[in-house]
Amino acid sequence: MKIDAVTIFPDYFAPLQLSLLGKAAAIGLLEFGVHDLRQHSTNVHNQVDDTPYGGGAGMVMMPEVWGQALDALLTPDSDLIILTPAGKRFNQPMAQEFSRASHLVFACGRYEGIDDRVRQYYLSKGHRVHEVSIGDYVLGGGEVASLVMIEAITRLIPGVLGNPESLAEESHNSEGYLEYPNFTKPQKWREISVPEILLSGNHAEIAKWRAAQAIERAKNNF
Ligand code: ADE
């Protein structure tokens, strides 16, 4: 999978070189491109934003620079992801869906976001355009949100995760994540023992216990 990110802060994407993502890139499973939006500015001060039409606080990112940057990256195979707190909420099924894509382009807005005509234009040209939020809070920009999405998406690509069995186990759960509590050695830590059932070797009973724990946990999170 090819992943491009457009940002005014390319340094935010340094973590892509670390850990499993770095390894996946090194063996060619993933290909990352990080692009400085300011390189497309035609303004002497490399300005990329301006005041909003209609008034109001903050600045809006100008369509011209974004157009230049995205024209250079998008092909008919691309999915354009625009990060915004107003977007569709990112979740595990969405991560699954994106993990099957061949080219993701992350547009990281800052300030009050990107001029909406950028979204409109690429939609009108037949591109797949997704406005996505990673949660109901406002970040300083889309960079961290992109990293969150990239990590959740790429670990679902066969070969990226060190231990493929962890993925297989997750898929037993419809939402795709582990919900039961986990324990490792030592068997007793600070007077707290690992639940007896996990030492029993009875896999059917362990599975039942884990399912019950998962339901209990889910209840507490809603
Ligand atoms: N940009 C600012 N806040 C965001 C959020 N919650 N999700 C995605 N992009 C954002």
Tab-separated table of C-alpha atoms and ligand atoms in Angstrom:
chain	number	residue	atom	x	y	z
A	1	MET	CA	0.000	0.000	0.000
A	2	LYS	CA	1.156	3.510	-0.798
A	3	ILE	CA	0.435	6.205	1.763
A	4	ASP	CA	0.977	9.913	1.162
A	5	ALA	CA	0.451	12.686	3.688
A	6	VAL	CA	0.260	16.383	2.891
A	7	THR	CA	1.029	18.688	5.805
A	8	ILE	CA	2.711	21.941	6.797
A	9	PHE	CA	4.570	19.935	9.483
A	10	PRO	CA	6.297	16.968	7.783
A	11	ASP	CA	8.290	16.285	10.965
A	12	TYR	CA	5.111	15.064	12.645
A	13	PHE	CA	5.403	11.920	10.527
A	14	ALA	CA	8.811	10.833	11.811
A	15	PRO	CA	7.198	7.938	13.783
A	16	LEU	CA	6.371	6.202	10.498
A	17	GLN	CA	9.999	5.065	10.443
A	18	LEU	CA	9.673	3.316	13.810
A	19	SER	CA	8.641	-0.141	14.900
A	20	LEU	CA	6.507	-2.376	12.713
A	21	LEU	CA	5.613	0.379	10.251
A	22	GLY	CA	9.269	1.176	9.673
A	23	LYS	CA	9.998	-2.505	9.102
A	24	ALA	CA	7.030	-2.892	6.744
A	25	ALA	CA	8.331	0.063	4.736
A	26	ALA	CA	11.850	-1.371	4.704
A	27	ILE	CA	10.639	-4.627	3.124
A	28	GLY	CA	8.406	-2.807	0.630
A	29	LEU	CA	4.993	-3.724	2.078
A	30	LEU	CA	4.282	-0.060	2.697
A	31	GLU	CA	5.517	3.028	0.921
A	32	PHE	CA	5.269	6.358	2.699
A	33	GLY	CA	5.482	9.815	1.158
A	34	VAL	CA	5.326	12.954	3.294
A	35	HIS	CA	4.830	16.214	1.415
A	36	ASP	CA	5.267	19.768	2.612
A	37	LEU	CA	2.223	21.781	1.584
A	38	ARG	CA	4.226	25.014	1.641
A	39	GLN	CA	6.226	23.830	-1.351
A	40	HIS	CA	3.101	24.485	-3.370
A	41	SER	CA	2.599	28.009	-2.112
A	42	THR	CA	2.985	30.690	-4.735
A	43	ASN	CA	2.995	33.380	-2.074
A	44	VAL	CA	6.302	35.117	-1.218
A	45	HIS	CA	5.761	34.376	2.467
A	46	ASN	CA	4.835	30.747	1.742
A	47	GLN	CA	1.413	31.558	3.122
A	48	VAL	CA	-1.126	28.722	2.950
A	49	ASP	CA	-4.090	30.242	4.789
A	50	ASP	CA	-6.297	33.298	4.719
A	51	THR	CA	-9.258	34.838	6.549
A	52	PRO	CA	-12.672	33.162	6.136
A	53	TYR	CA	-15.308	34.592	3.808
A	54	GLY	CA	-18.323	35.550	5.879
A	55	GLY	CA	-16.125	36.531	8.807
A	56	GLY	CA	-15.338	34.689	12.002
A	57	ALA	CA	-12.281	33.719	13.971
A	58	GLY	CA	-9.305	31.793	12.658
A	59	MET	CA	-7.883	31.122	9.235
A	60	VAL	CA	-8.843	28.790	6.423
A	61	MET	CA	-6.363	26.902	4.240
A	62	MET	CA	-6.419	28.143	0.666
A	63	PRO	CA	-7.660	25.888	-2.143
A	64	GLU	CA	-4.934	26.787	-4.630
A	65	VAL	CA	-2.048	25.247	-2.650
A	66	TRP	CA	-4.083	22.168	-1.818
A	67	GLY	CA	-5.072	21.792	-5.458
A	68	GLN	CA	-1.422	21.878	-6.544
A	69	ALA	CA	-0.388	19.381	-3.879
A	70	LEU	CA	-3.228	16.928	-4.491
A	71	ASP	CA	-3.108	17.102	-8.300
A	72	ALA	CA	0.453	15.824	-8.018
A	73	LEU	CA	-0.573	12.814	-5.918
A	74	LEU	CA	-4.075	11.635	-6.801
A	75	THR	CA	-4.757	8.924	-9.360
A	76	PRO	CA	-7.992	7.004	-10.031
A	77	ASP	CA	-6.708	4.402	-7.536
A	78	SER	CA	-6.418	6.891	-4.669
A	79	ASP	CA	-8.623	7.412	-1.651
A	80	LEU	CA	-8.359	10.997	-0.405
A	81	ILE	CA	-8.837	11.324	3.350
A	82	ILE	CA	-9.468	14.815	4.696
A	83	LEU	CA	-8.986	14.972	8.457
A	84	THR	CA	-11.532	17.139	10.223
A	85	PRO	CA	-13.379	16.966	13.551
A	86	ALA	CA	-16.566	17.326	11.487
A	87	GLY	CA	-15.876	14.124	9.542
A	88	LYS	CA	-17.276	10.615	9.839
A	89	ARG	CA	-16.043	8.944	13.019
A	90	PHE	CA	-13.149	6.573	12.425
A	91	ASN	CA	-13.660	3.052	13.762
A	92	GLN	CA	-12.415	-0.501	13.296
A	93	PRO	CA	-14.721	-1.436	10.380
A	94	MET	CA	-13.502	1.710	8.586
A	95	ALA	CA	-9.900	0.669	9.286
A	96	GLN	CA	-10.688	-2.746	7.728
A	97	GLU	CA	-12.159	-1.057	4.670
A	98	PHE	CA	-9.187	1.269	4.168
A	99	SER	CA	-6.733	-1.605	4.705
A	100	ARG	CA	-7.888	-2.987	1.345
A	101	ALA	CA	-7.113	0.262	-0.512
A	102	SER	CA	-4.035	0.599	-2.693
A	103	HIS	CA	-3.276	4.305	-2.216
A	104	LEU	CA	-4.300	6.539	0.676
A	105	VAL	CA	-3.691	10.286	0.606
A	106	PHE	CA	-4.066	12.089	3.948
A	107	ALA	CA	-4.789	15.806	3.745
A	108	CYS	CA	-3.889	17.336	7.103
A	109	GLY	CA	-5.773	20.544	7.682
A	110	ARG	CA	-4.741	23.064	10.319
A	111	TYR	CA	-6.450	26.162	11.657
A	112	GLU	CA	-10.168	26.185	10.792
A	113	GLY	CA	-9.631	23.575	8.106
A	114	ILE	CA	-9.352	23.467	4.333
A	115	ASP	CA	-11.493	25.529	1.932
A	116	ASP	CA	-14.455	23.215	1.224
A	117	ARG	CA	-14.062	23.617	-2.528
A	118	VAL	CA	-11.079	21.247	-2.361
A	119	ARG	CA	-13.395	18.443	-1.200
A	120	GLN	CA	-16.051	19.474	-3.723
A	121	TYR	CA	-13.591	19.606	-6.611
A	122	TYR	CA	-12.055	16.165	-6.156
A	123	LEU	CA	-15.482	14.623	-5.570
A	124	SER	CA	-16.722	16.231	-8.791
A	125	LYS	CA	-13.746	14.731	-10.632
A	126	GLY	CA	-14.832	11.256	-9.532
A	127	HIS	CA	-12.266	10.735	-6.787
A	128	ARG	CA	-13.124	8.856	-3.603
A	129	VAL	CA	-13.057	11.559	-0.927
A	130	HIS	CA	-13.599	10.848	2.778
A	131	GLU	CA	-13.875	13.411	5.552
A	132	VAL	CA	-12.821	11.585	8.711
A	133	SER	CA	-12.632	12.453	12.420
A	134	ILE	CA	-10.832	10.287	14.952
A	135	GLY	CA	-13.062	11.390	17.813
A	136	ASP	CA	-15.256	14.059	19.323
A	137	TYR	CA	-12.515	16.487	20.306
A	138	VAL	CA	-10.588	19.139	18.444
A	139	LEU	CA	-6.894	18.621	17.705
A	140	GLY	CA	-4.499	21.279	16.496
A	141	GLY	CA	-4.486	19.664	13.075
A	142	GLY	CA	-4.892	16.450	11.139
A	143	GLU	CA	-1.330	15.151	11.551
A	144	VAL	CA	-1.807	13.148	14.751
A	145	ALA	CA	-5.204	11.970	13.506
A	146	SER	CA	-3.534	10.686	10.330
A	147	LEU	CA	-0.943	8.793	12.350
A	148	VAL	CA	-3.689	7.172	14.394
A	149	MET	CA	-5.480	6.090	11.242
A	150	ILE	CA	-2.300	4.898	9.522
A	151	GLU	CA	-1.390	2.711	12.491
A	152	ALA	CA	-4.880	1.212	12.787
A	153	ILE	CA	-5.134	0.596	9.032
A	154	THR	CA	-1.680	-0.739	8.212
A	155	ARG	CA	-1.561	-3.301	11.022
A	156	LEU	CA	-4.470	-5.022	9.255
A	157	ILE	CA	-2.447	-5.517	6.076
A	158	PRO	CA	-1.133	-9.089	5.846
A	159	GLY	CA	2.554	-9.171	6.730
A	160	VAL	CA	2.722	-5.864	8.602
A	161	LEU	CA	2.057	-7.271	12.055
A	162	GLY	CA	4.878	-9.300	13.593
A	163	ASN	CA	2.564	-12.021	14.842
A	164	PRO	CA	-0.323	-12.744	12.429
A	165	GLU	CA	-2.069	-14.802	15.103
A	166	SER	CA	-2.896	-11.649	17.073
A	167	LEU	CA	-4.901	-10.471	14.078
A	168	ALA	CA	-6.648	-13.803	13.639
A	169	GLU	CA	-7.693	-13.716	17.287
A	170	GLU	CA	-9.017	-10.168	17.043
A	171	SER	CA	-11.217	-11.095	14.109
A	172	HIS	CA	-13.253	-13.383	16.364
A	173	ASN	CA	-14.719	-10.225	17.797
A	174	SER	CA	-17.158	-8.457	15.465
A	175	GLU	CA	-15.742	-5.020	16.231
A	176	GLY	CA	-12.255	-6.363	15.762
A	177	TYR	CA	-10.680	-5.580	19.091
A	178	LEU	CA	-9.769	-7.472	22.198
A	179	GLU	CA	-11.935	-6.677	25.158
A	180	TYR	CA	-11.144	-9.196	27.868
A	181	PRO	CA	-8.412	-8.548	30.467
A	182	ASN	CA	-5.009	-10.149	29.889
A	183	PHE	CA	-2.391	-11.521	32.278
A	184	THR	CA	1.174	-12.799	32.007
A	185	LYS	CA	3.925	-13.919	34.396
A	186	PRO	CA	4.291	-13.874	37.335
A	187	GLN	CA	1.245	-15.772	38.498
A	188	LYS	CA	1.061	-13.602	41.619
A	189	TRP	CA	2.021	-9.929	41.582
A	190	ARG	CA	1.673	-7.689	44.670
A	191	GLU	CA	-0.733	-10.169	46.248
A	192	ILE	CA	-2.962	-10.246	43.142
A	193	SER	CA	-3.320	-13.655	41.483
A	194	VAL	CA	-4.102	-14.432	37.876
A	195	PRO	CA	-7.692	-15.777	37.594
A	196	GLU	CA	-7.607	-19.527	38.262
A	197	ILE	CA	-9.515	-20.392	35.091
A	198	LEU	CA	-6.651	-19.145	32.907
A	199	LEU	CA	-4.335	-21.753	34.452
A	200	SER	CA	-6.782	-24.607	33.891
A	201	GLY	CA	-5.812	-25.474	30.327
A	202	ASN	CA	-9.534	-25.848	29.561
A	203	HIS	CA	-9.773	-23.812	26.373
A	204	ALA	CA	-13.540	-23.978	26.056
A	205	GLU	CA	-14.022	-22.694	29.602
A	206	ILE	CA	-11.361	-20.017	29.087
A	207	ALA	CA	-13.132	-18.806	25.951
A	208	LYS	CA	-16.425	-18.665	27.864
A	209	TRP	CA	-14.823	-16.748	30.733
A	210	ARG	CA	-13.204	-14.268	28.336
A	211	ALA	CA	-16.484	-13.683	26.504
A	212	ALA	CA	-18.248	-12.970	29.815
A	213	GLN	CA	-15.470	-10.579	30.853
A	214	ALA	CA	-15.680	-8.795	27.515
A	215	ILE	CA	-19.416	-8.249	27.950
A	216	GLU	CA	-18.860	-6.958	31.472
A	217	ARG	CA	-16.186	-4.529	30.263
A	218	ALA	CA	-18.297	-3.336	27.333
A	219	LYS	CA	-21.148	-2.568	29.766
A	220	ASN	CA	-18.838	-0.385	31.833
A	221	ASN	CA	-17.748	1.583	28.789
A	222	PHE	CA	-21.210	2.680	27.760
B	1	ADE	N1	-8.447	17.804	13.159
B	1	ADE	C1	-8.738	18.435	14.308
B	1	ADE	N2	-9.403	17.630	15.145
B	1	ADE	C2	-9.551	16.434	14.502
B	1	ADE	C3	-10.170	15.211	14.836
B	1	ADE	N3	-10.776	15.014	16.008
B	1	ADE	N4	-10.137	14.224	13.928
B	1	ADE	C4	-9.537	14.411	12.731
B	1	ADE	N5	-8.949	15.558	12.350
B	1	ADE	C5	-8.947	16.558	13.239
